[in-house]
Every structure is written in structure tokens, then in C-alpha cells.
Amino acid sequence: MDGAPEDIALAVEIIRQLENLDYPEENILKAMVHICQDTLNKLPNDGTREFWRQRLVAELMGSSDSKPTAPH
């Protein structure tokens, strides 16, 4: 997370605190999925939602070759 914007680093630190409190990894992952789905549903349009869905999948798959294109 070196070089990440402060607000991103803070959000990551909040999640890390759950790990430090020994929350089960599966529960943390389920919570992150819920947050991702909820946040995607709040995006302003289908193009933006699809862009972020593709980006999340690409990041989770570890693929730097299949970056989605920006929404129109």
C-alpha cells in the first residue's frame, strides 16, 4: 500500500484491524464481497458498474493483461 492515497490506506487499515482482532478470514472476505456489491449498486450508471466489476475481477485474478477499458 506504499504510495496509496490516504483515504485508501485508511480503509485498508480498518480491514486489517479486523484481521488483528482474529476475525475469521472467511467472514472478512464475505464482508468485503458485500461491501463491493453494495458499492457497485450505488454507482451512477451501468457502464461505470461494469467497468468496476471487470476491474475487481481482473485484480482478484491477478491479471495485469486484462485491464478493463474506461466507461464512456
mmCIF file of C-alpha atoms in Angstrom:
data_model
loop_
_atom_site.group_PDB
_atom_site.id
_atom_site.type_symbol
_atom_site.label_atom_id
_atom_site.label_comp_id
_atom_site.label_asym_id
_atom_site.label_seq_id
_atom_site.Cartn_x
_atom_site.Cartn_y
_atom_site.Cartn_z
ATOM 1 C CA MET A 1 0.000 0.000 0.000
ATOM 2 C CA ASP A 2 3.009 2.269 -0.286
ATOM 3 C CA GLY A 3 2.049 5.348 -2.213
ATOM 4 C CA ALA A 4 -1.691 4.757 -1.870
ATOM 5 C CA PRO A 5 -3.857 7.806 -1.241
ATOM 6 C CA GLU A 6 -4.514 8.432 2.448
ATOM 7 C CA ASP A 7 -8.212 7.560 2.252
ATOM 8 C CA ILE A 8 -7.450 4.205 0.591
ATOM 9 C CA ALA A 9 -4.747 3.426 3.150
ATOM 10 C CA LEU A 10 -7.191 4.223 5.960
ATOM 11 C CA ALA A 11 -9.851 1.891 4.545
ATOM 12 C CA VAL A 12 -7.281 -0.900 4.243
ATOM 13 C CA GLU A 13 -6.125 -0.278 7.807
ATOM 14 C CA ILE A 14 -9.710 -0.628 9.061
ATOM 15 C CA ILE A 15 -9.968 -4.034 7.402
ATOM 16 C CA ARG A 16 -6.548 -5.022 8.765
ATOM 17 C CA GLN A 17 -7.821 -4.250 12.265
ATOM 18 C CA LEU A 18 -10.437 -6.976 11.801
ATOM 19 C CA GLU A 19 -7.612 -9.377 10.986
ATOM 20 C CA ASN A 20 -5.755 -8.229 14.098
ATOM 21 C CA LEU A 21 -8.882 -8.952 16.162
ATOM 22 C CA ASP A 22 -8.775 -12.541 14.845
ATOM 23 C CA TYR A 23 -11.975 -12.323 12.828
ATOM 24 C CA PRO A 24 -12.186 -15.437 10.640
ATOM 25 C CA GLU A 25 -10.743 -14.809 7.183
ATOM 26 C CA GLU A 26 -13.918 -16.129 5.535
ATOM 27 C CA ASN A 27 -16.037 -13.595 7.432
ATOM 28 C CA ILE A 28 -13.754 -10.745 6.379
ATOM 29 C CA LEU A 29 -13.928 -11.875 2.748
ATOM 30 C CA LYS A 30 -17.730 -12.208 2.899
ATOM 31 C CA ALA A 31 -17.952 -8.698 4.331
ATOM 32 C CA MET A 32 -15.697 -7.319 1.596
ATOM 33 C CA VAL A 33 -17.859 -9.003 -1.077
ATOM 34 C CA HIS A 34 -20.949 -7.447 0.491
ATOM 35 C CA ILE A 35 -19.306 -4.001 0.502
ATOM 36 C CA CYS A 36 -18.195 -4.406 -3.125
ATOM 37 C CA GLN A 37 -21.690 -5.418 -4.246
ATOM 38 C CA ASP A 38 -23.338 -2.626 -2.285
ATOM 39 C CA THR A 39 -20.904 -0.011 -3.573
ATOM 40 C CA LEU A 40 -21.252 -1.223 -7.168
ATOM 41 C CA ASN A 41 -25.029 -0.837 -6.878
ATOM 42 C CA LYS A 42 -24.557 2.787 -5.784
ATOM 43 C CA LEU A 43 -22.549 3.742 -8.881
ATOM 44 C CA PRO A 44 -24.325 6.169 -11.219
ATOM 45 C CA ASN A 45 -24.735 4.021 -14.340
ATOM 46 C CA ASP A 46 -24.379 0.577 -15.880
ATOM 47 C CA GLY A 47 -21.175 1.442 -17.744
ATOM 48 C CA THR A 48 -19.415 2.528 -14.583
ATOM 49 C CA ARG A 49 -20.690 -0.533 -12.700
ATOM 50 C CA GLU A 50 -19.458 -2.865 -15.444
ATOM 51 C CA PHE A 51 -16.059 -1.139 -15.556
ATOM 52 C CA TRP A 52 -15.594 -1.663 -11.810
ATOM 53 C CA ARG A 53 -16.888 -5.248 -11.910
ATOM 54 C CA GLN A 54 -14.328 -6.063 -14.587
ATOM 55 C CA ARG A 55 -11.586 -4.256 -12.706
ATOM 56 C CA LEU A 56 -12.366 -6.108 -9.462
ATOM 57 C CA VAL A 57 -12.338 -9.459 -11.247
ATOM 58 C CA ALA A 58 -9.072 -8.626 -13.022
ATOM 59 C CA GLU A 59 -7.434 -7.533 -9.762
ATOM 60 C CA LEU A 60 -8.600 -10.642 -7.930
ATOM 61 C CA MET A 61 -7.413 -12.879 -10.739
ATOM 62 C CA GLY A 62 -4.036 -11.149 -10.648
ATOM 63 C CA SER A 63 -4.209 -10.375 -14.320
ATOM 64 C CA SER A 64 -2.459 -7.206 -15.396
ATOM 65 C CA ASP A 65 -3.084 -8.037 -19.067
ATOM 66 C CA SER A 66 -6.876 -7.869 -18.921
ATOM 67 C CA LYS A 67 -7.462 -4.363 -17.599
ATOM 68 C CA PRO A 68 -10.965 -3.132 -18.481
ATOM 69 C CA THR A 69 -11.431 -0.054 -20.576
ATOM 70 C CA ALA A 70 -12.773 3.118 -19.023
ATOM 71 C CA PRO A 71 -16.543 3.696 -19.184
ATOM 72 C CA HIS A 72 -17.953 6.024 -21.819
#
